[in-house]
mmCIF file of C-alpha atoms and ligand atoms in Angstrom:
data_model
loop_
_atom_site.group_PDB
_atom_site.id
_atom_site.type_symbol
_atom_site.label_atom_id
_atom_site.label_comp_id
_atom_site.label_asym_id
_atom_site.label_seq_id
_atom_site.Cartn_x
_atom_site.Cartn_y
_atom_site.Cartn_z
ATOM 1 C CA MET A 1 14.525 -69.562 -1.136
ATOM 2 C CA ALA A 2 14.886 -71.781 1.909
ATOM 3 C CA GLY A 3 12.723 -70.458 4.741
ATOM 4 C CA PRO A 4 12.949 -71.241 8.415
ATOM 5 C CA ALA A 5 12.801 -74.874 9.478
ATOM 6 C CA ALA A 6 9.489 -76.142 10.830
ATOM 7 C CA ARG A 7 9.063 -75.276 14.499
ATOM 8 C CA ARG A 8 10.333 -78.026 16.768
ATOM 9 C CA LYS A 9 7.402 -79.816 18.401
ATOM 10 C CA SER A 10 7.244 -79.055 22.101
ATOM 11 C CA VAL A 11 4.755 -79.609 24.891
ATOM 12 C CA GLY A 12 2.747 -76.423 25.444
ATOM 13 C CA VAL A 13 2.938 -74.779 28.881
ATOM 14 C CA ASN A 14 0.304 -72.326 30.118
ATOM 15 C CA VAL A 15 2.054 -69.487 31.955
ATOM 16 C CA GLY A 16 -0.693 -67.401 33.521
ATOM 17 C CA GLY A 17 -2.767 -67.523 30.344
ATOM 18 C CA VAL A 18 0.158 -67.197 27.908
ATOM 19 C CA LEU A 19 0.934 -70.377 25.987
ATOM 20 C CA VAL A 20 4.638 -71.173 25.673
ATOM 21 C CA GLY A 21 5.467 -73.921 23.182
ATOM 22 C CA GLY A 22 2.901 -76.351 21.813
ATOM 23 C CA GLY A 23 2.958 -74.555 18.458
ATOM 24 C CA ALA A 24 2.236 -71.086 19.877
ATOM 25 C CA SER A 25 4.089 -68.030 18.578
ATOM 26 C CA VAL A 26 7.448 -67.348 20.218
ATOM 27 C CA VAL A 27 6.727 -65.401 23.421
ATOM 28 C CA VAL A 28 8.687 -62.274 24.413
ATOM 29 C CA GLN A 29 9.681 -61.956 28.026
ATOM 30 C CA SER A 30 11.826 -59.667 30.135
ATOM 31 C CA MET A 31 13.067 -59.168 33.676
ATOM 32 C CA THR A 32 12.955 -56.255 36.074
ATOM 33 C CA ASN A 33 16.058 -54.879 37.769
ATOM 34 C CA THR A 34 14.280 -53.171 40.645
ATOM 35 C CA ASP A 35 14.380 -54.369 44.240
ATOM 36 C CA THR A 36 11.165 -56.407 44.325
ATOM 37 C CA ALA A 37 10.615 -55.322 47.929
ATOM 38 C CA ASP A 38 10.203 -51.798 46.513
ATOM 39 C CA ILE A 39 6.612 -52.273 45.384
ATOM 40 C CA ASP A 40 6.212 -48.864 43.717
ATOM 41 C CA ALA A 41 9.389 -49.157 41.646
ATOM 42 C CA THR A 42 8.676 -52.742 40.628
ATOM 43 C CA VAL A 43 5.075 -52.034 39.637
ATOM 44 C CA ARG A 44 6.284 -49.063 37.590
ATOM 45 C CA GLN A 45 8.887 -51.103 35.752
ATOM 46 C CA VAL A 46 6.611 -54.089 35.116
ATOM 47 C CA MET A 47 4.094 -51.655 33.612
ATOM 48 C CA GLN A 48 6.797 -50.163 31.374
ATOM 49 C CA LEU A 49 7.908 -53.596 30.214
ATOM 50 C CA ALA A 50 4.334 -54.762 29.623
ATOM 51 C CA ARG A 51 3.488 -51.586 27.713
ATOM 52 C CA ALA A 52 6.561 -52.134 25.553
ATOM 53 C CA GLY A 53 5.154 -55.575 24.708
ATOM 54 C CA SER A 54 6.670 -57.995 27.219
ATOM 55 C CA GLU A 55 4.207 -60.881 27.453
ATOM 56 C CA ILE A 56 5.742 -62.345 30.623
ATOM 57 C CA VAL A 57 7.822 -60.453 33.213
ATOM 58 C CA ARG A 58 10.237 -62.070 35.659
ATOM 59 C CA ILE A 59 11.008 -60.528 39.021
ATOM 60 C CA THR A 60 13.666 -61.401 41.587
ATOM 61 C CA VAL A 61 12.409 -63.073 44.763
ATOM 62 C CA ASP A 62 15.496 -63.196 46.929
ATOM 63 C CA ARG A 63 14.324 -62.623 50.515
ATOM 64 C CA ASP A 64 11.293 -62.405 52.774
ATOM 65 C CA GLU A 65 10.604 -58.745 51.968
ATOM 66 C CA SER A 66 10.557 -59.488 48.223
ATOM 67 C CA ALA A 67 8.295 -62.514 48.648
ATOM 68 C CA ALA A 68 5.929 -60.492 50.833
ATOM 69 C CA ALA A 69 5.777 -57.765 48.173
ATOM 70 C CA VAL A 70 4.832 -60.087 45.286
ATOM 71 C CA PRO A 71 1.063 -60.376 45.925
ATOM 72 C CA HIS A 72 0.827 -56.591 46.386
ATOM 73 C CA ILE A 73 2.659 -56.057 43.103
ATOM 74 C CA ARG A 74 0.323 -58.477 41.321
ATOM 75 C CA ASP A 75 -2.780 -56.809 42.846
ATOM 76 C CA ARG A 76 -1.583 -53.280 42.099
ATOM 77 C CA LEU A 77 -0.900 -54.204 38.471
ATOM 78 C CA ALA A 78 -4.286 -55.901 38.147
ATOM 79 C CA SER A 79 -6.075 -52.853 39.556
ATOM 80 C CA MET A 80 -4.537 -50.799 36.737
ATOM 81 C CA GLY A 81 -5.460 -53.308 34.058
ATOM 82 C CA TYR A 82 -2.115 -55.084 33.724
ATOM 83 C CA ASP A 83 -2.507 -58.842 33.885
ATOM 84 C CA VAL A 84 0.956 -59.713 32.577
ATOM 85 C CA PRO A 85 2.085 -63.024 34.159
ATOM 86 C CA LEU A 86 4.794 -62.582 36.804
ATOM 87 C CA VAL A 87 7.556 -65.153 37.149
ATOM 88 C CA GLY A 88 9.488 -65.463 40.409
ATOM 89 C CA ASP A 89 13.244 -65.898 40.066
ATOM 90 C CA PHE A 90 14.521 -68.053 42.938
ATOM 91 C CA HIS A 91 18.033 -68.970 44.003
ATOM 92 C CA TYR A 92 19.297 -70.788 47.110
ATOM 93 C CA ILE A 93 16.219 -70.315 49.336
ATOM 94 C CA GLY A 94 13.289 -70.562 46.951
ATOM 95 C CA HIS A 95 11.892 -73.593 48.800
ATOM 96 C CA LYS A 96 11.805 -71.596 52.034
ATOM 97 C CA LEU A 97 10.398 -68.384 50.552
ATOM 98 C CA LEU A 98 7.602 -70.193 48.738
ATOM 99 C CA THR A 99 6.784 -72.214 51.873
ATOM 100 C CA ASP A 100 6.770 -69.194 54.170
ATOM 101 C CA HIS A 101 4.871 -66.915 51.766
ATOM 102 C CA PRO A 102 1.880 -68.788 50.365
ATOM 103 C CA ALA A 103 0.403 -65.566 48.951
ATOM 104 C CA CYS A 104 3.576 -65.143 46.896
ATOM 105 C CA ALA A 105 3.417 -68.758 45.729
ATOM 106 C CA GLU A 106 -0.161 -68.166 44.632
ATOM 107 C CA ALA A 107 0.416 -64.765 42.985
ATOM 108 C CA LEU A 108 3.238 -65.880 40.727
ATOM 109 C CA ALA A 109 2.419 -67.416 37.338
ATOM 110 C CA LYS A 110 5.625 -69.484 37.190
ATOM 111 C CA TYR A 111 8.647 -70.302 39.313
ATOM 112 C CA ARG A 112 12.130 -70.141 37.823
ATOM 113 C CA ILE A 113 14.618 -72.334 39.636
ATOM 114 C CA ASN A 114 18.278 -73.039 38.991
ATOM 115 C CA PRO A 115 19.311 -76.633 39.686
ATOM 116 C CA GLY A 116 22.887 -75.432 40.236
ATOM 117 C CA ASN A 117 21.990 -73.534 43.386
ATOM 118 C CA VAL A 118 18.832 -75.142 44.747
ATOM 119 C CA GLY A 119 20.976 -76.606 47.517
ATOM 120 C CA PHE A 120 24.069 -78.652 48.034
ATOM 121 C CA LYS A 121 24.725 -82.328 48.782
ATOM 122 C CA ALA A 122 21.948 -84.020 50.802
ATOM 123 C CA LYS A 123 19.873 -80.851 51.005
ATOM 124 C CA ARG A 124 19.721 -80.420 47.242
ATOM 125 C CA ASP A 125 17.282 -83.234 46.510
ATOM 126 C CA LEU A 126 15.095 -82.337 49.443
ATOM 127 C CA GLN A 127 14.919 -78.642 48.567
ATOM 128 C CA PHE A 128 14.368 -79.351 44.890
ATOM 129 C CA ALA A 129 11.517 -81.723 45.816
ATOM 130 C CA THR A 130 9.989 -79.063 48.066
ATOM 131 C CA LEU A 131 10.013 -76.541 45.203
ATOM 132 C CA ILE A 132 8.391 -78.983 42.819
ATOM 133 C CA GLU A 133 5.772 -80.041 45.389
ATOM 134 C CA LEU A 134 4.902 -76.379 45.922
ATOM 135 C CA ALA A 135 4.531 -75.906 42.159
ATOM 136 C CA ILE A 136 2.189 -78.903 42.080
ATOM 137 C CA ARG A 137 0.199 -77.628 45.077
ATOM 138 C CA TYR A 138 -0.269 -74.163 43.563
ATOM 139 C CA ASP A 139 -0.646 -75.537 40.023
ATOM 140 C CA LYS A 140 2.238 -73.462 38.631
ATOM 141 C CA PRO A 141 4.679 -74.249 35.852
ATOM 142 C CA VAL A 142 8.400 -74.231 36.563
ATOM 143 C CA ARG A 143 11.331 -73.161 34.438
ATOM 144 C CA ILE A 144 14.348 -75.262 35.181
ATOM 145 C CA GLY A 145 16.980 -72.752 34.174
ATOM 146 C CA VAL A 146 20.553 -74.010 34.023
ATOM 147 C CA ASN A 147 23.225 -71.355 33.734
ATOM 148 C CA TRP A 148 26.859 -72.210 33.122
ATOM 149 C CA GLY A 149 27.868 -69.595 35.681
ATOM 150 C CA SER A 150 26.191 -71.653 38.412
ATOM 151 C CA LEU A 151 26.414 -75.154 37.012
ATOM 152 C CA ASP A 152 25.962 -78.160 39.320
ATOM 153 C CA GLU A 153 29.627 -78.722 40.313
ATOM 154 C CA GLU A 154 29.123 -82.314 41.415
ATOM 155 C CA LEU A 155 27.645 -83.272 38.059
ATOM 156 C CA LEU A 156 30.370 -81.448 36.130
ATOM 157 C CA THR A 157 33.128 -83.080 38.190
ATOM 158 C CA ARG A 158 31.638 -86.541 37.664
ATOM 159 C CA LEU A 159 31.377 -86.057 33.891
ATOM 160 C CA MET A 160 34.914 -84.638 33.720
ATOM 161 C CA ASP A 161 36.221 -87.677 35.646
ATOM 162 C CA GLU A 162 34.367 -90.098 33.377
ATOM 163 C CA ASN A 163 35.637 -88.263 30.315
ATOM 164 C CA ALA A 164 39.238 -88.437 31.571
ATOM 165 C CA VAL A 165 39.183 -92.246 31.484
ATOM 166 C CA SER A 166 37.083 -92.552 28.338
ATOM 167 C CA PRO A 167 38.778 -94.142 25.302
ATOM 168 C CA ASN A 168 37.292 -91.310 23.194
ATOM 169 C CA PRO A 169 37.488 -88.244 25.414
ATOM 170 C CA MET A 170 35.548 -85.133 24.446
ATOM 171 C CA SER A 171 36.893 -81.582 24.702
ATOM 172 C CA ALA A 172 36.446 -79.834 28.034
ATOM 173 C CA ALA A 173 33.937 -77.483 26.381
ATOM 174 C CA ALA A 174 31.879 -80.425 25.096
ATOM 175 C CA VAL A 175 31.863 -82.005 28.567
ATOM 176 C CA GLN A 176 30.699 -78.729 30.038
ATOM 177 C CA ARG A 177 27.869 -78.537 27.502
ATOM 178 C CA GLU A 178 26.907 -82.101 28.306
ATOM 179 C CA ALA A 179 26.828 -81.236 32.012
ATOM 180 C CA ILE A 180 24.554 -78.267 31.304
ATOM 181 C CA ILE A 181 22.159 -80.423 29.282
ATOM 182 C CA GLN A 182 22.187 -83.300 31.747
ATOM 183 C CA SER A 183 21.559 -80.912 34.626
ATOM 184 C CA ALA A 184 18.417 -79.667 32.855
ATOM 185 C CA LEU A 185 17.172 -83.070 31.712
ATOM 186 C CA LEU A 186 17.854 -84.910 34.973
ATOM 187 C CA SER A 187 16.146 -82.142 36.939
ATOM 188 C CA ALA A 188 13.131 -82.268 34.633
ATOM 189 C CA GLN A 189 12.986 -86.052 34.955
ATOM 190 C CA ARG A 190 13.116 -85.751 38.734
ATOM 191 C CA ALA A 191 10.349 -83.111 38.676
ATOM 192 C CA GLU A 192 8.173 -85.460 36.639
ATOM 193 C CA GLU A 193 8.876 -88.338 39.051
ATOM 194 C CA ILE A 194 7.687 -86.096 41.887
ATOM 195 C CA GLY A 195 4.492 -85.475 39.958
ATOM 196 C CA LEU A 196 4.897 -82.248 37.971
ATOM 197 C CA GLY A 197 3.294 -82.603 34.556
ATOM 198 C CA ARG A 198 5.372 -82.399 31.410
ATOM 199 C CA ASP A 199 3.106 -79.526 30.426
ATOM 200 C CA ARG A 200 4.314 -77.618 33.499
ATOM 201 C CA ILE A 201 8.023 -77.683 32.662
ATOM 202 C CA ILE A 202 10.095 -75.252 30.586
ATOM 203 C CA LEU A 203 13.847 -75.683 30.209
ATOM 204 C CA SER A 204 16.669 -73.260 29.553
ATOM 205 C CA THR A 205 20.415 -73.825 29.287
ATOM 206 C CA LYS A 206 22.045 -70.423 29.124
ATOM 207 C CA VAL A 207 25.673 -69.672 28.393
ATOM 208 C CA SER A 208 27.343 -66.400 27.397
ATOM 209 C CA ASP A 209 29.235 -67.621 24.324
ATOM 210 C CA VAL A 210 27.353 -67.547 21.017
ATOM 211 C CA GLN A 211 28.757 -70.760 19.500
ATOM 212 C CA HIS A 212 28.318 -72.682 22.754
ATOM 213 C CA LEU A 213 24.761 -71.429 23.085
ATOM 214 C CA ILE A 214 23.854 -72.631 19.606
ATOM 215 C CA ALA A 215 25.494 -76.018 20.191
ATOM 216 C CA VAL A 216 23.940 -76.564 23.590
ATOM 217 C CA TYR A 217 20.398 -75.702 22.476
ATOM 218 C CA GLN A 218 20.639 -77.770 19.287
ATOM 219 C CA ASP A 219 21.602 -80.771 21.393
ATOM 220 C CA LEU A 220 18.995 -80.099 24.077
ATOM 221 C CA ALA A 221 16.253 -79.617 21.474
ATOM 222 C CA ALA A 222 17.089 -82.950 19.865
ATOM 223 C CA ARG A 223 16.944 -84.799 23.184
ATOM 224 C CA CYS A 224 13.584 -83.700 24.593
ATOM 225 C CA ASP A 225 10.213 -82.169 23.778
ATOM 226 C CA TYR A 226 10.016 -79.751 26.704
ATOM 227 C CA ALA A 227 9.223 -76.139 25.825
ATOM 228 C CA LEU A 228 12.466 -74.143 25.620
ATOM 229 C CA HIS A 229 13.283 -70.656 26.855
ATOM 230 C CA LEU A 230 16.111 -69.107 24.815
ATOM 231 C CA GLY A 231 18.547 -66.550 26.071
ATOM 232 C CA LEU A 232 22.200 -65.669 25.838
ATOM 233 C CA THR A 233 23.168 -64.987 29.420
ATOM 234 C CA GLU A 234 25.286 -61.960 30.290
ATOM 235 C CA ALA A 235 24.977 -60.730 26.693
ATOM 236 C CA GLY A 236 26.505 -57.380 27.632
ATOM 237 C CA MET A 237 25.820 -53.735 26.890
ATOM 238 C CA GLY A 238 24.649 -51.867 23.820
ATOM 239 C CA SER A 239 25.375 -53.109 20.330
ATOM 240 C CA LYS A 240 27.589 -55.961 21.595
ATOM 241 C CA GLY A 241 24.753 -57.494 23.575
ATOM 242 C CA ILE A 242 22.215 -56.920 20.824
ATOM 243 C CA VAL A 243 24.390 -58.416 18.094
ATOM 244 C CA ALA A 244 25.479 -61.417 20.174
ATOM 245 C CA SER A 245 21.926 -62.236 21.293
ATOM 246 C CA SER A 246 20.483 -61.743 17.815
ATOM 247 C CA ALA A 247 23.164 -63.846 16.140
ATOM 248 C CA ALA A 248 22.735 -66.755 18.549
ATOM 249 C CA MET A 249 18.974 -66.698 18.819
ATOM 250 C CA GLY A 250 18.433 -65.868 15.158
ATOM 251 C CA ILE A 251 20.185 -69.071 14.139
ATOM 252 C CA LEU A 252 18.279 -71.180 16.671
ATOM 253 C CA LEU A 253 14.916 -69.655 15.780
ATOM 254 C CA GLN A 254 15.623 -70.239 12.092
ATOM 255 C CA GLN A 255 16.160 -73.901 12.967
ATOM 256 C CA GLY A 256 12.755 -73.995 14.675
ATOM 257 C CA ILE A 257 14.242 -74.034 18.185
ATOM 258 C CA GLY A 258 12.866 -71.806 20.947
ATOM 259 C CA ASP A 259 9.408 -71.135 22.396
ATOM 260 C CA THR A 260 10.107 -67.981 24.386
ATOM 261 C CA ILE A 261 13.008 -65.546 24.336
ATOM 262 C CA ARG A 262 14.621 -63.011 26.576
ATOM 263 C CA ILE A 263 17.392 -60.630 25.507
ATOM 264 C CA SER A 264 19.627 -60.194 28.567
ATOM 265 C CA LEU A 265 21.001 -56.731 27.904
ATOM 266 C CA THR A 266 22.913 -54.780 30.516
ATOM 267 C CA PRO A 267 21.282 -51.338 30.515
ATOM 268 C CA GLU A 268 23.405 -48.189 30.520
ATOM 269 C CA PRO A 269 23.330 -46.530 33.951
ATOM 270 C CA GLY A 270 19.888 -44.955 34.137
ATOM 271 C CA GLY A 271 19.088 -46.534 30.769
ATOM 272 C CA ASP A 272 15.764 -47.785 29.508
ATOM 273 C CA ARG A 273 14.975 -51.333 30.634
ATOM 274 C CA THR A 274 12.429 -51.725 27.861
ATOM 275 C CA THR A 275 15.209 -51.894 25.258
ATOM 276 C CA GLU A 276 15.437 -55.654 25.836
ATOM 277 C CA VAL A 277 11.776 -56.004 24.912
ATOM 278 C CA LYS A 278 12.148 -53.896 21.771
ATOM 279 C CA VAL A 279 15.185 -55.889 20.648
ATOM 280 C CA ALA A 280 13.361 -59.200 21.196
ATOM 281 C CA GLN A 281 10.399 -57.928 19.182
ATOM 282 C CA GLU A 282 12.627 -56.600 16.411
ATOM 283 C CA LEU A 283 14.487 -59.902 16.243
ATOM 284 C CA LEU A 284 11.253 -61.879 15.844
ATOM 285 C CA GLN A 285 9.784 -59.337 13.446
ATOM 286 C CA THR A 286 12.830 -58.910 11.265
ATOM 287 C CA MET A 287 12.990 -62.698 10.822
ATOM 288 C CA GLY A 288 9.323 -62.803 9.866
ATOM 289 C CA PHE A 289 8.103 -64.818 12.869
ATOM 290 C CA ARG A 290 5.887 -62.187 14.459
ATOM 291 C CA GLN A 291 4.612 -58.709 13.728
ATOM 292 C CA PHE A 292 4.752 -56.122 16.518
ATOM 293 C CA LEU A 293 5.443 -52.695 15.042
ATOM 294 C CA PRO A 294 5.067 -50.949 11.726
ATOM 295 C CA VAL A 295 8.299 -51.171 9.747
ATOM 296 C CA VAL A 296 10.127 -48.087 8.496
ATOM 297 C CA ALA A 297 12.513 -48.837 5.650
ATOM 298 C CA ALA A 298 15.101 -46.107 5.292
ATOM 299 C CA CYS A 299 18.190 -46.029 3.138
ATOM 300 C CA PRO A 300 21.514 -45.473 4.925
ATOM 301 C CA GLY A 301 22.176 -42.222 3.092
ATOM 302 C CA CYS A 302 25.322 -41.480 1.121
ATOM 303 C CA GLY A 303 27.087 -38.661 -0.722
ATOM 304 C CA ARG A 304 23.890 -37.968 -2.655
ATOM 305 C CA THR A 305 22.150 -36.795 0.535
ATOM 306 C CA THR A 306 23.754 -33.604 1.717
ATOM 307 C CA SER A 307 20.881 -32.542 3.950
ATOM 308 C CA THR A 308 19.722 -34.321 7.078
ATOM 309 C CA THR A 309 16.071 -34.000 6.080
ATOM 310 C CA PHE A 310 15.598 -37.634 5.317
ATOM 311 C CA GLN A 311 17.416 -38.936 8.431
ATOM 312 C CA THR A 312 15.313 -36.593 10.566
ATOM 313 C CA LEU A 313 12.113 -37.652 8.824
ATOM 314 C CA ALA A 314 12.933 -41.362 9.088
ATOM 315 C CA LYS A 315 13.630 -40.982 12.804
ATOM 316 C CA ASP A 316 10.534 -38.820 13.372
ATOM 317 C CA ILE A 317 8.333 -41.363 11.656
ATOM 318 C CA GLN A 318 9.827 -44.343 13.498
ATOM 319 C CA ASP A 319 9.586 -42.538 16.869
ATOM 320 C CA HIS A 320 6.021 -41.462 16.133
ATOM 321 C CA LEU A 321 4.993 -45.021 15.231
ATOM 322 C CA ASN A 322 6.753 -46.521 18.275
ATOM 323 C CA THR A 323 5.286 -44.115 20.802
ATOM 324 C CA SER A 324 1.816 -44.350 19.269
ATOM 325 C CA MET A 325 1.668 -48.155 19.185
ATOM 326 C CA PRO A 326 0.336 -48.805 22.721
ATOM 327 C CA GLU A 327 -2.726 -46.693 21.853
ATOM 328 C CA TRP A 328 -2.914 -47.733 18.201
ATOM 329 C CA ARG A 329 -2.993 -51.454 19.011
ATOM 330 C CA GLU A 330 -6.492 -50.856 20.395
ATOM 331 C CA ARG A 331 -7.598 -48.176 17.985
ATOM 332 C CA TYR A 332 -6.209 -49.504 14.707
ATOM 333 C CA PRO A 333 -6.257 -53.314 14.665
ATOM 334 C CA GLY A 334 -3.628 -54.636 12.262
ATOM 335 C CA VAL A 335 -1.584 -51.411 12.187
ATOM 336 C CA GLU A 336 1.522 -53.404 13.132
ATOM 337 C CA THR A 337 1.580 -54.691 9.540
ATOM 338 C CA LEU A 338 2.075 -51.158 8.133
ATOM 339 C CA SER A 339 5.267 -50.534 6.180
ATOM 340 C CA VAL A 340 6.655 -47.057 5.538
ATOM 341 C CA ALA A 341 9.643 -46.118 3.380
ATOM 342 C CA VAL A 342 11.693 -42.948 3.780
ATOM 343 C CA MET A 343 14.349 -42.766 1.074
ATOM 344 C CA GLY A 344 17.121 -40.299 0.371
ATOM 345 C CA CYS A 345 17.161 -39.924 -3.415
ATOM 346 C CA ILE A 346 15.931 -41.091 -6.787
ATOM 347 C CA VAL A 347 18.351 -44.043 -7.103
ATOM 348 C CA ASN A 348 16.404 -46.493 -4.927
ATOM 349 C CA GLY A 349 13.782 -44.111 -3.542
ATOM 350 C CA PRO A 350 10.828 -44.619 -5.899
ATOM 351 C CA GLY A 351 11.421 -48.393 -6.158
ATOM 352 C CA GLU A 352 11.638 -48.942 -2.408
ATOM 353 C CA SER A 353 8.725 -46.581 -1.775
ATOM 354 C CA LYS A 354 6.519 -48.603 -4.140
ATOM 355 C CA HIS A 355 7.150 -51.733 -2.046
ATOM 356 C CA ALA A 356 5.887 -50.012 1.114
ATOM 357 C CA ASN A 357 2.299 -49.176 2.040
ATOM 358 C CA ILE A 358 3.327 -45.539 1.988
ATOM 359 C CA GLY A 359 6.705 -44.205 0.967
ATOM 360 C CA ILE A 360 8.468 -40.970 0.172
ATOM 361 C CA SER A 361 11.500 -40.404 -2.003
ATOM 362 C CA LEU A 362 13.207 -37.211 -0.881
ATOM 363 C CA PRO A 363 15.303 -35.204 -3.318
ATOM 364 C CA GLY A 364 19.036 -35.915 -3.279
ATOM 365 C CA THR A 365 21.770 -33.437 -4.107
ATOM 366 C CA GLY A 366 21.142 -31.735 -7.427
ATOM 367 C CA GLU A 367 17.647 -33.194 -7.831
ATOM 368 C CA THR A 368 14.533 -31.099 -8.285
ATOM 369 C CA PRO A 369 13.337 -30.137 -4.781
ATOM 370 C CA ALA A 370 10.252 -32.343 -4.972
ATOM 371 C CA ALA A 371 9.388 -35.522 -3.106
ATOM 372 C CA PRO A 372 7.100 -38.058 -4.749
ATOM 373 C CA VAL A 373 4.875 -40.051 -2.378
ATOM 374 C CA PHE A 374 3.678 -43.560 -3.204
ATOM 375 C CA ILE A 375 0.716 -45.336 -1.636
ATOM 376 C CA ASP A 376 0.322 -49.070 -2.181
ATOM 377 C CA GLY A 377 2.626 -48.877 -5.187
ATOM 378 C CA GLU A 378 1.016 -45.880 -6.889
ATOM 379 C CA LYS A 379 2.406 -42.360 -7.020
ATOM 380 C CA VAL A 380 -0.251 -40.170 -5.391
ATOM 381 C CA ALA A 381 1.416 -36.832 -4.729
ATOM 382 C CA THR A 382 4.568 -34.769 -5.067
ATOM 383 C CA LEU A 383 5.435 -32.779 -1.956
ATOM 384 C CA ARG A 384 7.318 -29.477 -2.096
ATOM 385 C CA GLY A 385 8.348 -26.785 0.344
ATOM 386 C CA ALA A 386 10.011 -26.528 3.734
ATOM 387 C CA ASP A 387 7.313 -28.539 5.484
ATOM 388 C CA VAL A 388 7.605 -31.746 3.427
ATOM 389 C CA ALA A 389 8.145 -33.738 6.618
ATOM 390 C CA ASP A 390 4.934 -32.475 8.218
ATOM 391 C CA GLN A 391 2.979 -33.042 5.009
ATOM 392 C CA PHE A 392 4.218 -36.623 4.817
ATOM 393 C CA LYS A 393 3.459 -37.323 8.490
ATOM 394 C CA ALA A 394 -0.089 -36.078 7.899
ATOM 395 C CA MET A 395 -0.399 -38.422 4.909
ATOM 396 C CA VAL A 396 0.798 -41.368 7.039
ATOM 397 C CA ALA A 397 -1.790 -40.520 9.720
ATOM 398 C CA ASP A 398 -4.494 -40.287 7.062
ATOM 399 C CA TYR A 399 -3.451 -43.630 5.551
ATOM 400 C CA ILE A 400 -3.586 -45.341 8.964
ATOM 401 C CA GLU A 401 -7.020 -43.914 9.698
ATOM 402 C CA LYS A 402 -8.385 -45.022 6.325
ATOM 403 C CA LYS A 403 -6.784 -48.467 6.306
ATOM 404 C CA PHE A 404 -7.006 -49.473 9.968
ATOM 405 C CA GLY A 405 -9.550 -47.083 11.511
ATOM 406 C CA ALA A 406 -13.041 -47.925 12.735
ATOM 407 C CA GLY A 407 -14.647 -46.777 9.484
ATOM 408 C CA GLN A 408 -12.550 -49.200 7.509
ATOM 409 C CA GLN A 409 -13.235 -52.045 9.945
ATOM 410 C CA ALA A 410 -16.974 -51.428 9.652
ATOM 411 C CA ALA A 411 -16.795 -51.265 5.874
ATOM 412 C CA GLU A 412 -15.006 -54.604 5.564
HETATM 413 S S1 SF4 B 501 18.682 -44.188 -2.049
HETATM 414 FE FE1 SF4 B 501 20.007 -42.528 -2.765
HETATM 415 S S2 SF4 B 501 20.587 -41.420 -0.906
HETATM 416 FE FE2 SF4 B 501 19.821 -43.419 -0.242
HETATM 417 S S3 SF4 B 501 21.701 -44.629 -0.120
HETATM 418 FE FE3 SF4 B 501 20.806 -45.021 -2.127
HETATM 419 S S4 SF4 B 501 21.859 -43.576 -3.477
HETATM 420 FE FE4 SF4 B 501 22.229 -42.882 -1.357
#
């Protein structure tokens, strides 16, 4: 079986204590959607994202009030034990905000800038240089994040003009991809010329089309050794956004490309912002790159399952594991490697349950109302009665305590 390609070699970048690239595990990051000037709301959401497992959190810094709030947000989080690195997202006036708010420049762990809207014409170079000089002064890394929705128009026009008179013209889409890549690479080169270390630069080239995203990152990865931030921009809502992001990033990660990822999901109105973190974790976990949460294998159910017992139990178990993880990470080291199986009948139930650490095979239609439970491949009990679900949950809790609890750690 062909596994993933070897990770692409990239220069490691320290983002507030979190290593991105340089052979480190792929880092999960996210972004708030609160008004950063609203300190309470932003602190609350950063805490939610960090608790869900976001290892870096980006916040918008769009005006003086937001910049002034940043150090207070950082301090408030620190006072409650959250030291997640904060990244400032700057557009248009980043040079001015970072100049006018030194406490903000100091509090942030990284600056994200977009070369397409740093400034225009003569001002662009000057404002870009100011941003880079500030990053050097405060010893902060920078993500040069190109986005095809705000691509450097001058660069695109020049490449389109050159392509028009080329004897072997490329497609318009290929020229656009080239402009995206050149925008990132030329900006990084300029940042290095100003004095920013290669180990202080992360690149991203985000587009919203899956095939273009794969093509653009494959090309970018082959042309540089900067650490790369992966993301499908404007991925969309719900399953569409999840599938599109997972398809694009799954292929790139399998090819060894990508040092940090963000899933740019549009939340439902009033929806849970932490979904983007969970999806990023599930993507990395399901591909075998990282382990974040215990896995619950459950069959899809079919005509052999006329009751909802097994769907309810599978959901109960998954919810219980998910909500318990923030506490369990401390209390039960290694619990994220746990696998649980909840199966609907005898066809695949015992077999799948034997592959899990702990599994239950519920009775299907017409089967004896008994549910065998397997632990580490051995049948250990047969549960009966109306409270099978509660009995099984108690067995899972007991297994976790014995395998990952303090007693077990001491014994090993
Ligand atoms: S394990 Fe049984 S209930 Fe589940 S999908 Fe297969 S046949 Fe259907």
